[in-house]
Amino acid sequence: SHHDLLRDMLPPKALRKIKNYKTCVEKYEIATVFFSEIVGYTAMSAEMSAIQIMKTLNEFYTELDKIADKHKVYKIQTIGDGYMVTGGVPDRCSGHDGATNVALFAIEAMEFVETFRTTDGAKVVIRAGINSGPLVAGVVGTKRPQYTVFGDTVNVAARMETTSRDMRIQCSDATCQLLRMSSSHLFFLEKRGTVAVKGKGDMNAWFIVGAADICNENDASTSLCV
């Protein structure tokens, strides 16, 4: 039903406010934002039919949605070849828990992409970026309302993605510090150096290489460690 569709599109709290004709906007002191993009998407789509592109993207994002649910991160949107999730929004949690969930999602997403193939057998390559900080979240529009996030934190996360490398997860210093505070996982981080961020100048960046479950020495995600 359309009610079920709305529940999938908007968080319950936002849905309640909209039904009562209230403005839905909330401030979050700390949250983590993930962006990814398919590298060479324009060239890839030029070589495939429209139906092939849609089938490939649908299969690709359906699997990413499953991984997002598993790690309790919230999918904000997909735009063409772009994918965006958040940790700590709309469901508030500690900064390090939100960052942990997003990083674990990103690691598993990369593992999935490694084995994914398009309908004609081609590999898909993505770049990913993560940043943490304060932001504002809310619903925009009345026709096809969309729950989204705004602020400097979001802009820097997008920049972490565009300056990342193929099949790498790049994060900011802010996210790196939160991951080091994780109570459930030990994260393996590789120093990238500095990247130029519009309006911010040079910022330190890190690559998330892998993670080990502190409670489980045989955790499979350590396979990505270097």
Short mmCIF file of C-alpha atoms in Angstrom, two decimals:
data_model
loop_
_atom_site.label_atom_id
_atom_site.label_comp_id
_atom_site.label_asym_id
_atom_site.label_seq_id
_atom_site.Cartn_x
_atom_site.Cartn_y
_atom_site.Cartn_z
CA SER A 1 0.00 0.00 0.00
CA HIS A 2 1.03 3.65 -0.26
CA HIS A 3 1.43 3.72 3.56
CA ASP A 4 4.01 0.92 3.35
CA LEU A 5 5.81 2.81 0.58
CA LEU A 6 5.92 5.97 2.69
CA ARG A 7 7.31 3.98 5.64
CA ASP A 8 10.15 2.81 3.39
CA MET A 9 10.79 6.34 2.12
CA LEU A 10 10.70 8.26 5.41
CA PRO A 11 11.74 7.58 9.02
CA PRO A 12 8.73 6.95 11.37
CA LYS A 13 9.30 10.18 13.31
CA ALA A 14 9.40 12.24 10.09
CA LEU A 15 6.31 10.47 8.77
CA ARG A 16 4.34 11.35 11.92
CA LYS A 17 5.29 15.02 11.64
CA ILE A 18 4.31 15.18 7.97
CA LYS A 19 0.94 13.57 8.66
CA ASN A 20 0.34 16.29 11.25
CA TYR A 21 1.42 18.98 8.74
CA LYS A 22 4.48 19.87 10.82
CA THR A 23 7.89 20.90 9.52
CA CYS A 24 10.34 18.05 9.97
CA VAL A 25 13.85 19.26 10.75
CA GLU A 26 16.29 18.06 13.43
CA LYS A 27 19.82 18.96 14.49
CA TYR A 28 22.34 16.21 15.20
CA GLU A 29 25.51 16.97 17.17
CA ILE A 30 27.36 14.01 15.69
CA ALA A 31 26.62 11.74 12.75
CA THR A 32 28.57 9.92 10.03
CA VAL A 33 27.91 10.26 6.30
CA PHE A 34 28.98 7.85 3.52
CA PHE A 35 29.06 8.57 -0.21
CA SER A 36 30.03 6.24 -3.04
CA GLU A 37 30.11 6.62 -6.79
CA ILE A 38 30.68 4.22 -9.69
CA VAL A 39 33.94 5.10 -11.45
CA GLY A 40 33.52 5.44 -15.22
CA TYR A 41 29.74 5.29 -14.99
CA THR A 42 29.21 7.54 -18.03
CA ALA A 43 31.42 5.36 -20.22
CA MET A 44 29.87 2.17 -18.82
CA SER A 45 26.33 3.38 -19.47
CA ALA A 46 27.25 4.40 -23.03
CA GLU A 47 28.17 0.78 -23.78
CA MET A 48 24.95 -0.70 -22.35
CA SER A 49 21.29 -0.43 -23.28
CA ALA A 50 18.97 1.55 -21.00
CA ILE A 51 17.35 -1.69 -19.83
CA GLN A 52 20.76 -3.23 -19.06
CA ILE A 53 21.77 -0.15 -17.05
CA MET A 54 18.56 -0.22 -15.03
CA LYS A 55 18.86 -3.98 -14.39
CA THR A 56 22.50 -3.62 -13.32
CA LEU A 57 21.86 -0.65 -11.01
CA ASN A 58 18.80 -2.35 -9.50
CA GLU A 59 20.75 -5.53 -8.70
CA PHE A 60 23.70 -3.49 -7.44
CA TYR A 61 21.71 -1.20 -5.12
CA THR A 62 19.37 -3.94 -3.90
CA GLU A 63 22.41 -5.73 -2.52
CA LEU A 64 23.82 -2.53 -1.00
CA ASP A 65 20.43 -1.94 0.65
CA LYS A 66 20.66 -5.38 2.29
CA ILE A 67 24.17 -4.59 3.59
CA ALA A 68 22.92 -1.21 4.89
CA ASP A 69 20.10 -2.92 6.80
CA LYS A 70 22.53 -5.46 8.25
CA HIS A 71 24.79 -2.74 9.66
CA LYS A 72 21.92 -0.51 10.85
CA VAL A 73 22.80 2.46 8.66
CA TYR A 74 20.12 4.56 6.95
CA LYS A 75 20.01 4.92 3.18
CA ILE A 76 19.41 8.58 2.37
CA GLN A 77 19.32 8.27 -1.40
CA THR A 78 20.62 6.92 -4.67
CA ILE A 79 21.19 9.40 -7.50
CA GLY A 80 22.18 7.67 -10.72
CA ASP A 81 25.45 5.97 -9.80
CA GLY A 82 25.71 7.63 -6.37
CA TYR A 83 24.77 6.00 -3.05
CA MET A 84 24.52 7.70 0.33
CA VAL A 85 23.97 6.36 3.87
CA THR A 86 24.19 7.77 7.39
CA GLY A 87 25.01 6.47 10.85
CA GLY A 88 23.44 8.19 13.85
CA VAL A 89 20.68 9.72 11.68
CA PRO A 90 17.70 9.42 11.97
CA ASP A 91 18.24 7.06 14.94
CA ARG A 92 20.59 8.80 17.33
CA CYS A 93 23.54 6.91 18.79
CA SER A 94 27.02 7.71 20.09
CA GLY A 95 29.44 9.16 17.57
CA HIS A 96 31.72 6.13 17.62
CA ASP A 97 28.82 3.68 17.22
CA GLY A 98 27.50 5.59 14.19
CA ALA A 99 30.98 5.74 12.63
CA THR A 100 31.56 2.05 13.37
CA ASN A 101 28.32 1.01 11.67
CA VAL A 102 29.05 3.12 8.58
CA ALA A 103 32.64 1.86 8.31
CA LEU A 104 31.55 -1.80 8.64
CA PHE A 105 28.91 -1.17 5.97
CA ALA A 106 31.57 0.39 3.70
CA ILE A 107 33.97 -2.54 4.15
CA GLU A 108 31.31 -5.13 3.34
CA ALA A 109 30.04 -3.02 0.43
CA MET A 110 33.56 -3.02 -1.06
CA GLU A 111 33.79 -6.80 -0.64
CA PHE A 112 30.50 -7.15 -2.52
CA VAL A 113 31.63 -4.81 -5.33
CA GLU A 114 34.80 -6.89 -5.79
CA THR A 115 32.69 -9.86 -6.93
CA PHE A 116 29.79 -8.01 -8.63
CA ARG A 117 29.49 -8.17 -12.42
CA THR A 118 27.19 -6.30 -14.80
CA THR A 119 24.72 -8.15 -17.05
CA ASP A 120 27.45 -8.44 -19.71
CA GLY A 121 30.09 -9.65 -17.23
CA ALA A 122 31.98 -6.38 -16.70
CA LYS A 123 33.46 -5.43 -13.32
CA VAL A 124 32.17 -2.40 -11.43
CA VAL A 125 34.60 -0.05 -9.69
CA ILE A 126 33.55 2.44 -7.00
CA ARG A 127 35.10 5.16 -4.86
CA ALA A 128 33.88 5.83 -1.32
CA GLY A 129 34.22 8.64 1.22
CA ILE A 130 33.16 9.11 4.85
CA ASN A 131 33.05 12.08 7.22
CA SER A 132 31.61 12.70 10.69
CA GLY A 133 30.30 15.80 12.45
CA PRO A 134 27.19 17.87 13.18
CA LEU A 135 24.42 18.13 10.61
CA VAL A 136 20.76 18.92 10.06
CA ALA A 137 18.27 16.34 8.77
CA GLY A 138 14.74 16.80 7.57
CA VAL A 139 12.11 16.32 4.92
CA VAL A 140 12.08 18.56 1.86
CA GLY A 141 9.14 18.97 -0.49
CA THR A 142 5.49 17.96 -0.30
CA LYS A 143 5.26 16.12 -3.60
CA ARG A 144 7.48 13.03 -3.41
CA PRO A 145 8.87 14.22 -0.03
CA GLN A 146 12.47 13.27 0.59
CA TYR A 147 14.33 12.80 3.87
CA THR A 148 17.81 14.23 3.50
CA VAL A 149 20.77 15.72 5.38
CA PHE A 150 22.44 19.11 5.11
CA GLY A 151 25.55 20.89 6.30
CA ASP A 152 29.31 21.17 6.12
CA THR A 153 29.72 17.58 7.37
CA VAL A 154 27.81 16.31 4.33
CA ASN A 155 29.85 18.46 1.93
CA VAL A 156 33.13 17.17 3.33
CA ALA A 157 31.90 13.55 3.10
CA ALA A 158 31.15 14.15 -0.59
CA ARG A 159 34.65 15.58 -1.02
CA MET A 160 36.15 12.53 0.71
CA GLU A 161 34.48 10.44 -1.99
CA THR A 162 35.55 12.53 -5.00
CA THR A 163 39.19 12.63 -3.82
CA SER A 164 39.29 8.94 -2.88
CA ARG A 165 40.93 6.27 -5.05
CA ASP A 166 39.34 3.41 -6.97
CA MET A 167 38.03 0.68 -4.64
CA ARG A 168 39.19 2.56 -1.55
CA ILE A 169 37.24 3.95 1.41
CA GLN A 170 38.63 7.35 2.34
CA CYS A 171 37.67 9.03 5.61
CA SER A 172 38.39 12.30 7.38
CA ASP A 173 40.33 12.84 10.60
CA ALA A 174 37.00 13.26 12.42
CA THR A 175 35.82 9.79 11.37
CA CYS A 176 39.25 8.28 12.01
CA GLN A 177 39.17 9.52 15.63
CA LEU A 178 35.70 8.08 16.19
CA LEU A 179 36.72 4.70 14.74
CA ARG A 180 39.67 4.59 17.14
CA MET A 181 37.14 4.95 19.98
CA SER A 182 35.04 2.00 18.77
CA SER A 183 34.14 -0.35 21.61
CA SER A 184 33.31 -3.29 19.33
CA HIS A 185 35.91 -3.26 16.53
CA LEU A 186 39.57 -2.56 15.91
CA PHE A 187 39.87 -0.63 12.65
CA PHE A 188 42.90 -0.74 10.38
CA LEU A 189 43.60 2.70 8.91
CA GLU A 190 46.21 3.74 6.38
CA LYS A 191 47.30 7.40 6.36
CA ARG A 192 46.55 8.97 2.98
CA GLY A 193 48.09 12.39 3.60
CA THR A 194 46.23 15.60 2.81
CA VAL A 195 43.50 16.23 0.24
CA ALA A 196 42.20 19.60 -0.94
CA VAL A 197 38.65 20.28 0.23
CA LYS A 198 36.79 23.23 -1.29
CA GLY A 199 36.25 25.95 1.32
CA LYS A 200 38.34 24.04 3.89
CA GLY A 201 41.83 23.91 2.40
CA ASP A 202 43.96 20.82 2.95
CA MET A 203 42.51 18.14 5.22
CA ASN A 204 44.08 14.97 6.58
CA ALA A 205 42.57 11.80 5.12
CA TRP A 206 42.79 8.09 5.84
CA PHE A 207 41.94 4.88 4.02
CA ILE A 208 39.87 2.35 5.97
CA VAL A 209 41.54 -0.94 5.16
CA GLY A 210 39.67 -3.38 7.38
CA ALA A 211 38.30 -4.18 10.82
CA ALA A 212 38.50 -6.93 13.41
CA ASP A 213 35.72 -7.73 15.86
CA ILE A 214 37.27 -7.26 19.31
CA CYS A 215 35.09 -10.08 20.67
CA ASN A 216 35.84 -12.48 17.82
CA GLU A 217 39.45 -13.16 16.87
CA ASN A 218 38.36 -15.11 13.79
CA ASP A 219 36.36 -12.23 12.32
CA ALA A 220 36.34 -12.49 8.51
CA SER A 221 36.69 -8.74 7.92
CA THR A 222 40.35 -8.90 9.02
CA SER A 223 41.05 -10.35 5.56
CA LEU A 224 41.30 -6.75 4.30
CA CYS A 225 44.02 -5.74 6.75
CA VAL A 226 47.50 -4.75 5.67
#
